Short mmCIF file of C-alpha atoms in Angstrom, two decimals:
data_model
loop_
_atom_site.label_atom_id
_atom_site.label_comp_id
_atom_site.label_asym_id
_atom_site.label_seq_id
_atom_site.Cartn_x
_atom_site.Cartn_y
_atom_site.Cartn_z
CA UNK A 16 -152.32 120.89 214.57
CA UNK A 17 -155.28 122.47 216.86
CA UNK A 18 -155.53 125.72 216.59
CA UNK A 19 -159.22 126.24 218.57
CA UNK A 20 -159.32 126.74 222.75
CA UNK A 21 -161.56 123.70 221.98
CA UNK A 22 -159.24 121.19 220.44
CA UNK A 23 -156.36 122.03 222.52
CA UNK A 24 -159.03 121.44 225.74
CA UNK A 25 -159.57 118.03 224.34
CA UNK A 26 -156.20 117.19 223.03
CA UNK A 27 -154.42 118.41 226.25
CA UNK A 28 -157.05 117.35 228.67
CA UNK A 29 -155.84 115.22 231.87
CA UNK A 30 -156.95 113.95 235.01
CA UNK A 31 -154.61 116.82 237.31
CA UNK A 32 -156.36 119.39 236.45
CA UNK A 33 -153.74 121.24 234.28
CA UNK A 34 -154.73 124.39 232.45
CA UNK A 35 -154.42 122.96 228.79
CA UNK A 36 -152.22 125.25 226.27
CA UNK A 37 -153.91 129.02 225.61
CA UNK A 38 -152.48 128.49 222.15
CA UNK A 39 -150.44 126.87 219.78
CA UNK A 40 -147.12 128.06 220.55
CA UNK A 41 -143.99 126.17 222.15
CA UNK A 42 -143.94 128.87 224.83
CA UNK A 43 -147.50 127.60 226.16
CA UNK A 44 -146.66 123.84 225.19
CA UNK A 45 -143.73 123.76 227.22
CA UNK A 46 -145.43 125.50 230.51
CA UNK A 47 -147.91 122.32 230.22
CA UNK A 48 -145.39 120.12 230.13
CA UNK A 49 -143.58 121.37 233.02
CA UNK A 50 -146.85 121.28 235.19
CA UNK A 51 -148.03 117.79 234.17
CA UNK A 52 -144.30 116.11 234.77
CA UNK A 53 -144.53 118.55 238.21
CA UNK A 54 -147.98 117.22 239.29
CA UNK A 55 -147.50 113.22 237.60
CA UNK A 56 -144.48 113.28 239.64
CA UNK A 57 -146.41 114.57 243.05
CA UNK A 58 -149.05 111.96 242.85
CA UNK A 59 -146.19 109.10 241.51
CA UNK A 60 -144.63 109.39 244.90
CA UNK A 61 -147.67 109.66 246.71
CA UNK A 62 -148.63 107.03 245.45
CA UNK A 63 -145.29 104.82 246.22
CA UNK A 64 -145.47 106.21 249.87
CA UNK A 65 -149.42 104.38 249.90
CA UNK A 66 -147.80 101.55 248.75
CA UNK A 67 -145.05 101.30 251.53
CA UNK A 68 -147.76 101.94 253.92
CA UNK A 69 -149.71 98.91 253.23
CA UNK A 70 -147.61 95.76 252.62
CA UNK A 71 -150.57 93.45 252.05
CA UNK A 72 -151.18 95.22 248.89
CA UNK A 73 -147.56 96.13 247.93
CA UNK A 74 -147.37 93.75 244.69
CA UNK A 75 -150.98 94.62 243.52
CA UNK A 76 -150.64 98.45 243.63
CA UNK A 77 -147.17 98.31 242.32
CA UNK A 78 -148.53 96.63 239.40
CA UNK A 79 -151.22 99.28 239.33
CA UNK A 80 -148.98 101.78 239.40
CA UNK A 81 -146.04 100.34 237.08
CA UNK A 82 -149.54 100.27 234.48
CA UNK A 83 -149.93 103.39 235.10
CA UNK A 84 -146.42 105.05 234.70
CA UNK A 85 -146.31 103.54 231.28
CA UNK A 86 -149.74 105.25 230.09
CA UNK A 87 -148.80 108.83 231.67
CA UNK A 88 -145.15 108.33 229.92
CA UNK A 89 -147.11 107.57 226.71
CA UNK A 90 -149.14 111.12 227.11
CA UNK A 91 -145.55 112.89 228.42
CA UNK A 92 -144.08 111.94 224.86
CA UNK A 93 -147.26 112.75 223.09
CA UNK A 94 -147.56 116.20 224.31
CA UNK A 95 -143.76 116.67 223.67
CA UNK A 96 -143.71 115.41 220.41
CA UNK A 97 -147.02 117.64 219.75
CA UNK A 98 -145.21 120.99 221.36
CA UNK A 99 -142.13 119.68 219.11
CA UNK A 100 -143.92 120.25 216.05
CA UNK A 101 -145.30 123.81 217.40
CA UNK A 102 -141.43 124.67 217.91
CA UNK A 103 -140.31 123.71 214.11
CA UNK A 104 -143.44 125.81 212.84
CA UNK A 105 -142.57 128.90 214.67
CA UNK A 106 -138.79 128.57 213.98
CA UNK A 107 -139.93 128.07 209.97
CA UNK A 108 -141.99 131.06 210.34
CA UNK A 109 -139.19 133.16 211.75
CA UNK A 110 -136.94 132.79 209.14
CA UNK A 111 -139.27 133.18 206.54
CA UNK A 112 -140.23 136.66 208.13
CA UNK A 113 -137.80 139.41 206.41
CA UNK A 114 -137.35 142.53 208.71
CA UNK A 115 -138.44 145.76 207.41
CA UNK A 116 -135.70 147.59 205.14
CA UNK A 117 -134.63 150.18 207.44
CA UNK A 118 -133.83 147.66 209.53
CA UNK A 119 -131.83 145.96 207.11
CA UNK A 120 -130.25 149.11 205.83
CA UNK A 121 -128.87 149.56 209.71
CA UNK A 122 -127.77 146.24 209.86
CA UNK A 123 -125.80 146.92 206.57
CA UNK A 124 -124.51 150.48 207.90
CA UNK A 125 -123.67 148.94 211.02
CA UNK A 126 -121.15 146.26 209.72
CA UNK A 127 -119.95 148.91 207.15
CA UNK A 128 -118.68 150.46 210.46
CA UNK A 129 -117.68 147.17 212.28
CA UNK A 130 -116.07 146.71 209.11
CA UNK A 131 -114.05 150.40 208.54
CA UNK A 132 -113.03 149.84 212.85
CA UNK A 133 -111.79 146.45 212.39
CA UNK A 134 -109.45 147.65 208.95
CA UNK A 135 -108.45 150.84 211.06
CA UNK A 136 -107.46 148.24 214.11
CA UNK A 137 -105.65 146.42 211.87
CA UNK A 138 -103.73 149.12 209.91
CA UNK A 139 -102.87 150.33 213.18
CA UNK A 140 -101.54 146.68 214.74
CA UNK A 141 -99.51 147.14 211.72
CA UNK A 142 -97.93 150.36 212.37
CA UNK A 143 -97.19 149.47 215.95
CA UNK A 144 -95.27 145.94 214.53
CA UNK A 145 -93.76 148.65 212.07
CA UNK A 146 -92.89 150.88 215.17
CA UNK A 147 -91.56 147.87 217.13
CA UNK A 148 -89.61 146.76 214.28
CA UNK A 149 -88.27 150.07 214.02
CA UNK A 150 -87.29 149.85 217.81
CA UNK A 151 -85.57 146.87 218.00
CA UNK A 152 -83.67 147.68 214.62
CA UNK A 153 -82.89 150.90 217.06
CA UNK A 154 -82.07 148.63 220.21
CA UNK A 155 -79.92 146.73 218.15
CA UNK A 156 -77.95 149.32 217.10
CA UNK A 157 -77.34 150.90 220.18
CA UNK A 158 -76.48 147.65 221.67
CA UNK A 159 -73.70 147.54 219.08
CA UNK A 160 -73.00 151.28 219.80
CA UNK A 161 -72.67 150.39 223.30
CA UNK A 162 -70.43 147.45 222.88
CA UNK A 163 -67.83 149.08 220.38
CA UNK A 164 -67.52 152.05 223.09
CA UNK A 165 -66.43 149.28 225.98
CA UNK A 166 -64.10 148.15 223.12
CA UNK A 167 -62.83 151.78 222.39
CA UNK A 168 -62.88 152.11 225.88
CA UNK A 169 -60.85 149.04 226.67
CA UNK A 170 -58.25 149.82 223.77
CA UNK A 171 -57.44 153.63 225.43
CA UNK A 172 -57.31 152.09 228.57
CA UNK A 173 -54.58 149.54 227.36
CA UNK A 174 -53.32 152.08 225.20
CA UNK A 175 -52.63 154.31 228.52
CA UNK A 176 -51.60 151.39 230.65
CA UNK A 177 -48.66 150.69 227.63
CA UNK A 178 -48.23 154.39 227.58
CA UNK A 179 -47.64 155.11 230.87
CA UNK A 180 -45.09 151.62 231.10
CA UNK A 181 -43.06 152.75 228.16
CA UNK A 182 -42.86 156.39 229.69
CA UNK A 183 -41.85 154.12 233.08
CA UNK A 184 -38.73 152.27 230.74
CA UNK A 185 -37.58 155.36 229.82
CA UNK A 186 -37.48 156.87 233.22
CA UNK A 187 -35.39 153.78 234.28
CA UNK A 188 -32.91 154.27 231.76
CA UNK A 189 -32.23 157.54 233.66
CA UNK A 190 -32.60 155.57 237.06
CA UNK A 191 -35.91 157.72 237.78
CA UNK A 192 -38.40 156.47 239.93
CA UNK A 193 -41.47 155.23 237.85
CA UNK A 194 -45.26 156.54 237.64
CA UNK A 195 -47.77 154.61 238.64
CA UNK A 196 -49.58 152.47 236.06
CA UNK A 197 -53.11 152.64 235.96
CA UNK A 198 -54.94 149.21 235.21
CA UNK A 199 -56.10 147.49 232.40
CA UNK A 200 -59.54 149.08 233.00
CA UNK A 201 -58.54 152.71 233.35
CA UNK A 202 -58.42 152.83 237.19
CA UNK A 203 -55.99 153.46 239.49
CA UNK A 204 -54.65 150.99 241.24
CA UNK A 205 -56.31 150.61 244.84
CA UNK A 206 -55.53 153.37 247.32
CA UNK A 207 -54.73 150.40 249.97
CA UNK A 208 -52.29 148.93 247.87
CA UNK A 209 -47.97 149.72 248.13
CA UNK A 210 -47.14 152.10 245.85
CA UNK A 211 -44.56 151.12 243.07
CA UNK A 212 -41.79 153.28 241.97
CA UNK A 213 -38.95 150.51 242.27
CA UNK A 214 -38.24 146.53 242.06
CA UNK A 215 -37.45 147.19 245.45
CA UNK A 216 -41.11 148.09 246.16
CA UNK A 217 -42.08 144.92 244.28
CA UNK A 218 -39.87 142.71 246.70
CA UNK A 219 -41.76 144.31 249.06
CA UNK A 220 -45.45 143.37 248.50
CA UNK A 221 -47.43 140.01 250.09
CA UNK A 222 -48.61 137.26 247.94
CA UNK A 223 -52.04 139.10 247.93
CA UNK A 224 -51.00 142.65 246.84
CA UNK A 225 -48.49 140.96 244.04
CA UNK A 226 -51.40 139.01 243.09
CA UNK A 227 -53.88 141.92 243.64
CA UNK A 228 -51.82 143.89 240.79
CA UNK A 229 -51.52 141.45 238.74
CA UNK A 230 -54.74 140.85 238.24
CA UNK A 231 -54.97 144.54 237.60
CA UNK A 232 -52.77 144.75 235.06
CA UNK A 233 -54.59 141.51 233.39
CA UNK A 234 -51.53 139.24 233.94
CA UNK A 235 -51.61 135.32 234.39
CA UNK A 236 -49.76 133.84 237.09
CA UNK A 237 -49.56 130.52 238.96
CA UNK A 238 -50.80 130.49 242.17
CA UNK A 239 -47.46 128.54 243.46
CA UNK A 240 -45.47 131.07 242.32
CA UNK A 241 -43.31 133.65 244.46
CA UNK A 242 -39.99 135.04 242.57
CA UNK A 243 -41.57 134.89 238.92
CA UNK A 244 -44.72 136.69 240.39
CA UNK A 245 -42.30 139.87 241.26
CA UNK A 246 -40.59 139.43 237.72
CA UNK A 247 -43.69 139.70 236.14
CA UNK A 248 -45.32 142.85 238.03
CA UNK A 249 -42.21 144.48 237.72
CA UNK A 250 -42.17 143.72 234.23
CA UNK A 251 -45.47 145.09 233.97
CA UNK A 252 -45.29 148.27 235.88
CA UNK A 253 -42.67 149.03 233.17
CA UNK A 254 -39.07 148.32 235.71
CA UNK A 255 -37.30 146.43 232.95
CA UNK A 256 -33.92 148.13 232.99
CA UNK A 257 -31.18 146.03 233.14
CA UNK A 258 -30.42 146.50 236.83
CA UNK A 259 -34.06 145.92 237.37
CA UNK A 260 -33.79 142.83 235.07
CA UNK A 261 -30.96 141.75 237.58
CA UNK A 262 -32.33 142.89 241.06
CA UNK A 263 -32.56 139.38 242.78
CA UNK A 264 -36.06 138.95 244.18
CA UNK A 265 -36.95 137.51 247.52
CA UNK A 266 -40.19 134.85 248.27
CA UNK A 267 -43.03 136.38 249.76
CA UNK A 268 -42.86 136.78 253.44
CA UNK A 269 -45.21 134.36 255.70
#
């Protein structure tokens, strides 16, 4: 490999002029390279545009210049190959070159660090999966919380629906108008519906409002029926004395 301005003047010498390599380094090969493929390329289309110009010599300077193409190519990959070789050196030479100890000592405090951070990340990913565990243990539980006080819930309403009918039977032993019943879910009944103290204000209700409480009170029905609708609300509301039991029911008016 040259290592004298001399050598690499006649190693890298050429007919455009380019400033041969300083020095043996890939950094100074590769700037020659660039400039001889700029300029060979420059003069190869000058060249092609002479040829277009004059058609009488078209074959003969193509030949020319075909001739020539190959012998530049043949210097393109000769340089290369020689600024190749200046590449591998340097790269052998870097990793043969140790840095000084402090810098190594750095190096090894640094990644003691990048080290102790990553272990502290992870400890902590850990406690928040911990955490989040935790939570949804939590969640869970108050999900189930939740759901058995909609079942309490649902059993004290029943438990006062069934209250209030049996308190209703008794008052119709003593032919006492009845209370109202709340429904299955604790409310009231709707303000806009009839009130009910009596079979008679069963017989009274439409389709909708018999079908309205029923549905309150968590009742099935047929949708075709009339008489049994009344039997069953009356039923329901607690009006099952036996001249309630006997009261004869009318359809539901049109």
């Amino acid at each position: 490999m040259p290592n004298t301005e001399s050598e690499l003047n006649e190693e890298f010498s050429n007919e455009f002029n380019i400033p041969p390599p300083t020095e043996s380094s890939s950094k100074e090969g590769n700037r020659f390279l660039n400039d001889f493929r700029v300029e060979f390329e420059k003069r190869r289309i000058e060249a092609r545009n002479r040829i277009l110009e004059s058609e009488g010599r078209a074959l003969e300077n193509k030949t020319h210049l075909n001739e020539e193409e190959i012998r530049t190519n043949e210097r393109v990959k000769r340089f290369q190959r020689r600024v190749d070789e200046w590449t591998a050196l340097e790269i052998e030479r870097e990793s043969q070159v140790q840095p000084p100890l402090w810098y190594q000592r750095d190096r090894e405090e640094q990644n003691r660090t990048l080290n102790f951070l990553m272990s502290g990340m992870a400890d902590l990913q850990r406690t928040i999966n911990t955490m989040q565990g935790t939570m949804n243990t939590m969640q869970g539980t108050m999900n189930t919380m939740q759901e058995n006080m909609i079942n309490f819930t649902n059993k004290v309403n029943t438990l006062d629906m069934r209250s209030v009918r049996a308190e209703n039977r008794d008052l119709r032993k003593g032919a006492y108008v009845i209370s109202p019943v709340p429904f299955i879910n604790g409310n009231n009944p709707d303000p806009d519906l009839p009130p009910i103290t009596s079979v008679q204000d069963v017989d009274r209700l439409s389709r909708s409002q018999c079908s309205r409480y029923l549905q309150g009170y968590g009742v099935t029905f047929h949708v075709n029926e009339t008489i049994g609708m009344k039997k069953k609300l009356a039923s329901a509301v607690g009006l099952s004395a036996e001249y309630d039991r006997e009261y004869p029911f009318s359809g539901f008016p049109n």
